[in-house]
Coordinates of C-alpha atoms and ligand atoms in Angstrom, one line a residue:
M1381 CA 12.3 5.5 17.0
E1382 CA 14.2 7.7 14.5
I1383 CA 12.9 7.8 10.9
T1384 CA 15.1 9.3 8.2
F1385 CA 14.7 9.5 4.5
T1386 CA 18.3 10.4 3.5
G1387 CA 19.0 9.2 -0.1
K1388 CA 15.2 8.8 -0.9
R1389 CA 13.2 10.7 -3.4
A1390 CA 9.6 11.4 -2.5
L1391 CA 6.7 12.7 -4.5
V1392 CA 3.7 14.3 -2.7
T1393 CA 0.6 15.3 -4.6
G1394 CA -1.6 18.1 -3.3
A1395 CA 1.5 19.6 -1.6
G1396 CA 0.3 23.2 -1.8
K1397 CA -1.8 23.2 1.3
G1398 CA -2.9 21.3 4.4
I1399 CA -1.7 17.7 5.0
G1400 CA 0.2 17.5 1.7
R1401 CA 2.2 20.6 2.3
A1402 CA 3.1 19.5 5.9
T1403 CA 4.1 16.1 4.6
A1404 CA 6.3 17.5 1.9
L1405 CA 8.1 19.7 4.4
A1406 CA 8.4 16.9 7.0
L1407 CA 9.9 14.6 4.3
A1408 CA 12.4 17.3 3.3
R1409 CA 13.3 17.9 6.9
G1410 CA 13.9 14.1 7.2
G1411 CA 16.4 14.1 4.4
A1412 CA 14.3 13.2 1.3
E1413 CA 14.6 15.0 -2.0
V1414 CA 10.9 16.0 -2.4
V1415 CA 8.9 16.6 -5.6
A1416 CA 5.8 18.7 -4.7
V1417 CA 2.9 18.4 -7.1
T1418 CA -0.1 20.7 -7.0
R1419 CA -2.2 22.9 -9.3
T1420 CA -1.7 26.4 -7.7
Q1421 CA 1.6 28.0 -8.6
A1422 CA 1.4 30.5 -5.8
D1423 CA 1.3 27.7 -3.3
L1424 CA 4.4 26.1 -4.9
D1425 CA 6.2 29.5 -4.8
T1426 CA 5.7 29.9 -1.0
L1427 CA 6.6 26.2 -0.4
V1428 CA 9.9 26.5 -2.3
H1429 CA 10.5 29.8 -0.5
E1430 CA 10.1 27.9 2.8
C1431 CA 12.1 24.9 1.7
P1432 CA 14.4 25.7 -1.4
S1433 CA 15.3 22.0 -1.9
I1434 CA 11.8 21.1 -2.9
K1435 CA 11.2 20.5 -6.6
P1436 CA 7.9 22.0 -7.7
V1437 CA 5.6 20.6 -10.4
C1438 CA 2.4 22.6 -11.2
V1439 CA -0.3 20.5 -12.9
D1440 CA -4.0 19.9 -12.6
L1441 CA -4.1 16.2 -11.6
A1442 CA -7.7 15.9 -12.9
D1443 CA -6.1 16.1 -16.4
W1444 CA -4.7 12.7 -17.3
D1445 CA -2.6 13.8 -20.3
A1446 CA -1.3 16.9 -18.5
T1447 CA -0.2 14.7 -15.6
E1448 CA 1.5 12.3 -17.9
H1449 CA 3.4 15.2 -19.5
A1450 CA 4.2 17.0 -16.2
L1451 CA 5.7 13.8 -14.6
K1452 CA 7.5 12.3 -17.6
D1453 CA 10.9 13.6 -16.5
V1454 CA 10.3 13.4 -12.7
G1455 CA 13.1 10.9 -12.3
P1456 CA 13.2 7.9 -9.9
I1457 CA 10.8 8.1 -7.0
D1458 CA 11.1 5.8 -3.9
L1459 CA 8.2 7.2 -1.9
L1460 CA 4.8 8.4 -3.1
V1461 CA 2.1 10.2 -1.2
N1462 CA -1.2 10.3 -3.1
N1463 CA -2.7 13.2 -1.1
A1464 CA -4.4 15.5 -3.5
G1465 CA -8.2 15.4 -3.0
C1466 CA -11.3 17.4 -3.2
A1467 CA -14.6 17.4 -1.3
R1468 CA -17.7 18.8 -3.0
L1469 CA -20.5 18.6 -0.5
Q1470 CA -23.9 18.1 -2.0
S1471 CA -27.1 16.3 -0.9
F1472 CA -27.6 13.1 -2.8
L1473 CA -30.5 14.4 -4.9
E1474 CA -28.4 17.4 -5.9
I1475 CA -25.3 15.7 -7.1
T1476 CA -24.2 16.8 -10.5
Q1477 CA -22.2 15.0 -13.2
D1478 CA -19.5 17.6 -13.0
S1479 CA -18.9 17.2 -9.2
F1480 CA -19.0 13.4 -9.5
D1481 CA -16.5 13.4 -12.4
M1482 CA -14.2 16.0 -10.7
S1483 CA -14.2 14.1 -7.4
F1484 CA -13.4 10.7 -8.9
N1485 CA -10.8 12.2 -11.3
V1486 CA -8.8 13.7 -8.5
N1487 CA -9.5 11.4 -5.5
V1488 CA -9.3 8.1 -7.4
K1489 CA -8.1 8.3 -11.0
A1490 CA -5.2 10.7 -10.4
A1491 CA -4.1 8.5 -7.4
L1492 CA -4.1 5.4 -9.7
H1493 CA -2.4 7.3 -12.6
V1494 CA 0.4 8.9 -10.5
A1495 CA 1.0 5.5 -8.8
Q1496 CA 1.3 3.8 -12.2
I1497 CA 3.9 6.3 -13.4
V1498 CA 5.9 6.0 -10.1
A1499 CA 5.5 2.2 -9.7
R1500 CA 6.6 1.5 -13.3
G1501 CA 9.9 3.2 -12.5
M1502 CA 10.2 1.3 -9.2
K1503 CA 9.6 -2.0 -11.0
A1504 CA 12.1 -1.2 -13.8
R1505 CA 14.8 -0.2 -11.3
G1506 CA 14.1 -3.1 -9.0
S1507 CA 14.4 -0.7 -6.1
G1508 CA 11.1 -1.3 -4.3
G1509 CA 9.2 1.6 -2.7
S1510 CA 6.4 2.7 -0.6
I1511 CA 3.1 4.3 -1.7
L1512 CA 0.7 6.0 0.7
N1513 CA -2.9 6.8 -0.3
I1514 CA -4.6 9.5 1.8
S1515 CA -8.1 8.1 2.4
S1516 CA -10.5 9.0 5.1
Q1517 CA -12.8 7.7 7.8
A1518 CA -15.4 8.5 5.2
S1519 CA -14.5 5.3 3.3
H1520 CA -16.1 3.4 6.2
R1521 CA -18.9 5.6 7.4
A1522 CA -21.8 7.5 5.8
F1523 CA -21.8 11.3 6.3
K1524 CA -24.7 13.6 5.2
D1525 CA -24.0 15.4 1.9
H1526 CA -20.8 13.3 1.4
A1527 CA -22.1 10.6 -0.9
V1528 CA -19.5 11.3 -3.7
Y1529 CA -16.7 11.9 -1.3
C1530 CA -17.4 8.7 0.7
A1531 CA -17.6 6.8 -2.6
T1532 CA -14.3 8.1 -3.8
K1533 CA -12.6 7.1 -0.5
G1534 CA -14.2 3.7 -0.5
A1535 CA -12.9 3.2 -4.0
L1536 CA -9.5 4.4 -3.0
D1537 CA -9.3 1.9 -0.1
M1538 CA -10.0 -1.0 -2.5
L1539 CA -7.5 0.4 -5.0
T1540 CA -5.0 0.4 -2.1
K1541 CA -5.6 -3.3 -1.5
V1542 CA -5.3 -4.4 -5.1
M1543 CA -2.2 -2.2 -5.7
A1544 CA -0.7 -3.8 -2.5
L1545 CA -1.5 -7.3 -3.9
E1546 CA -0.1 -6.6 -7.4
L1547 CA 2.9 -4.5 -6.5
A1548 CA 4.2 -6.6 -3.6
P1549 CA 6.3 -8.9 -5.8
Y1550 CA 8.3 -5.9 -6.8
Q1551 CA 8.8 -5.0 -3.0
I1552 CA 6.5 -2.0 -3.4
R1553 CA 4.2 -1.6 -0.4
V1554 CA 0.9 0.3 -0.6
N1555 CA -1.1 1.5 2.4
S1556 CA -3.5 4.2 3.3
V1557 CA -4.2 6.5 6.3
N1558 CA -7.8 7.2 7.1
P1559 CA -8.0 10.4 9.1
T1560 CA -11.0 11.9 10.9
V1561 CA -11.6 15.6 10.4
V1562 CA -8.5 17.8 10.3
L1563 CA -9.4 21.5 10.2
T1564 CA -7.5 22.3 6.9
D1565 CA -9.0 24.5 4.2
M1566 CA -10.9 21.5 2.9
A1567 CA -12.5 20.5 6.2
K1568 CA -13.4 24.1 7.2
I1569 CA -16.0 24.0 4.4
G1570 CA -17.9 21.1 6.0
W1571 CA -17.0 21.4 9.7
S1572 CA -16.7 25.0 10.7
D1573 CA -20.2 25.2 12.0
P1574 CA -19.9 24.6 15.7
V1575 CA -23.1 22.6 15.8
K1576 CA -21.9 20.2 13.1
A1577 CA -18.4 20.1 14.6
N1578 CA -19.5 19.3 18.1
A1579 CA -21.9 16.6 16.9
M1580 CA -19.0 15.0 15.1
I1581 CA -16.5 15.4 18.0
S1582 CA -19.0 13.8 20.3
R1583 CA -18.7 10.6 18.2
I1584 CA -14.9 10.5 18.5
P1585 CA -13.8 8.6 21.6
M1586 CA -10.8 10.9 22.0
G1587 CA -13.2 13.9 22.0
K1588 CA -11.3 16.0 19.4
F1589 CA -10.5 16.3 15.7
A1590 CA -7.0 15.2 14.4
E1591 CA -4.2 17.7 13.9
V1592 CA -2.2 17.8 10.7
E1593 CA 0.8 16.4 12.6
D1594 CA -1.1 13.4 13.7
V1595 CA -1.6 12.4 10.1
V1596 CA 1.9 13.4 9.0
H1597 CA 3.5 11.2 11.7
A1598 CA 1.5 8.2 10.5
I1599 CA 2.4 8.9 6.9
L1600 CA 6.1 9.0 7.7
F1601 CA 5.9 5.7 9.6
L1602 CA 4.1 4.0 6.7
L1603 CA 6.5 5.4 4.1
S1604 CA 9.6 4.3 6.1
D1605 CA 11.3 1.0 6.5
K1606 CA 10.0 0.9 10.1
S1607 CA 6.8 -0.5 8.5
A1608 CA 8.6 -2.8 6.1
M1609 CA 6.1 -5.7 6.5
T1610 CA 2.9 -3.5 6.5
N1611 CA 1.2 -3.8 3.1
G1612 CA -2.4 -3.3 2.0
A1613 CA -3.3 -1.8 5.4
F1614 CA -5.5 1.1 6.3
L1615 CA -4.6 3.0 9.4
P1616 CA -7.4 5.1 11.0
I1617 CA -6.2 8.4 12.5
D1618 CA -9.5 9.0 14.1
G1619 CA -9.2 8.9 17.9
G1620 CA -11.2 5.7 17.8
F1621 CA -14.1 6.9 15.7
L1622 CA -14.2 3.8 13.4
A1623 CA -13.8 1.5 16.4
S1624 CA -16.9 2.9 18.2
Ligands
NDP2025 P1 -6.6 20.9 1.4 O1 -7.7 21.4 0.6 O2 -6.1 21.7 2.5 O3 -5.3 20.6 0.4 C1 -5.5 19.8 -0.8 C2 -4.4 20.0 -1.7 O4 -4.6 19.2 -2.9 C3 -4.3 21.5 -2.2 O5 -3.0 21.9 -2.3 C4 -5.0 21.4 -3.5 O6 -4.6 22.4 -4.4 C5 -4.5 20.1 -4.0 N1 -5.4 19.6 -5.1 C6 -6.7 19.5 -5.1 N2 -7.1 19.2 -6.3 C7 -6.0 19.1 -7.1 C8 -5.9 18.8 -8.5 N3 -6.9 18.6 -9.3 N4 -4.6 18.9 -9.0 C9 -3.5 19.1 -8.2 N5 -3.7 19.4 -6.9 C10 -4.9 19.4 -6.4 O7 -7.0 19.4 1.9 P2 -6.5 18.5 3.1 O8 -5.0 18.7 3.3 O9 -7.5 18.6 4.1 O10 -6.7 17.1 2.4 C11 -5.6 16.3 1.9 C12 -6.1 14.9 1.7 O11 -6.5 14.4 3.0 C13 -7.3 14.7 0.8 O12 -7.1 13.6 0.0 C14 -8.5 14.6 1.7 O13 -9.5 13.9 1.1 C15 -7.8 13.8 2.9 N6 -8.5 13.9 4.1 C16 -8.7 15.2 4.7 C17 -9.4 15.3 5.9 C18 -9.7 16.6 6.5 O14 -10.5 16.6 7.4 N7 -9.0 17.7 6.2 C19 -9.9 14.1 6.6 C20 -9.7 12.8 5.9 C21 -9.0 12.8 4.7 P3 -5.7 23.7 -4.6 O15 -5.8 24.3 -3.3 O16 -4.9 24.6 -5.6 O17 -6.9 23.2 -5.2

């Protein structure tokens, strides 16, 4: 099955590192014109150096007004990957207002806002489109010290379903991927300790964490016309964790 994105314009948030960066590069390799959005200019500089066709946008997505301003001239977008996310690990009794607000602002509110901006354009052009929200296995299972993170991903999954319902009449599909641990910078914070990592791996039927490419391949499929009738779905990339 060959997937190409020639003639498509894609926007990827959190494209500076990890899954988002790999997705931006894969989309560009697949022929899409890619807009990469993140908040660290140095990451955008190295990304553009690696792939000069990528259009960089530097903005803190936790800031609603700054996001609106940064994306106002972004142009038509056919494919959106809401990938930017943060994980502040705190025990339930230690959770602060600041970490709650930051997590929901990035993981949920920014995904909603960027999707609004993009989907309004899709609707106006009558072109349809595909939106992918990067959720997590944490939307369906409780993990110690992950109360806020789990709550944001649970909220994102419901957002995905309602967006799918409301945007389908405009031929805009909305789905999520829900990975298990992928040892990016984010996950190293929580899962580098071999005792914790092995305890987690022992609960994954495939007996290993996911690789960045495992997630990217699923993202490309759900963005592409090969999944033209898939809408409102969540796709675990978890080696069977949620099935067990
Ligand atoms: P990384 O930390 O490696 O990358 C996250 C990217 O998002 C970075 O480029 C980061 O920029 C950017 N970002 C974070 N906050 C903001 C913000 N406020 N404004 C703009 N950009 C921002 O994370 P991953 O690649 O691991 O995670 C990507 C997504 O996948 C997240 O939504 C995460 O929840 C999800 N996920 C990850 C899993 C894992 O185990 N890694 C498992 C399941 C889901 P900067 O570095 O400058 O902050």
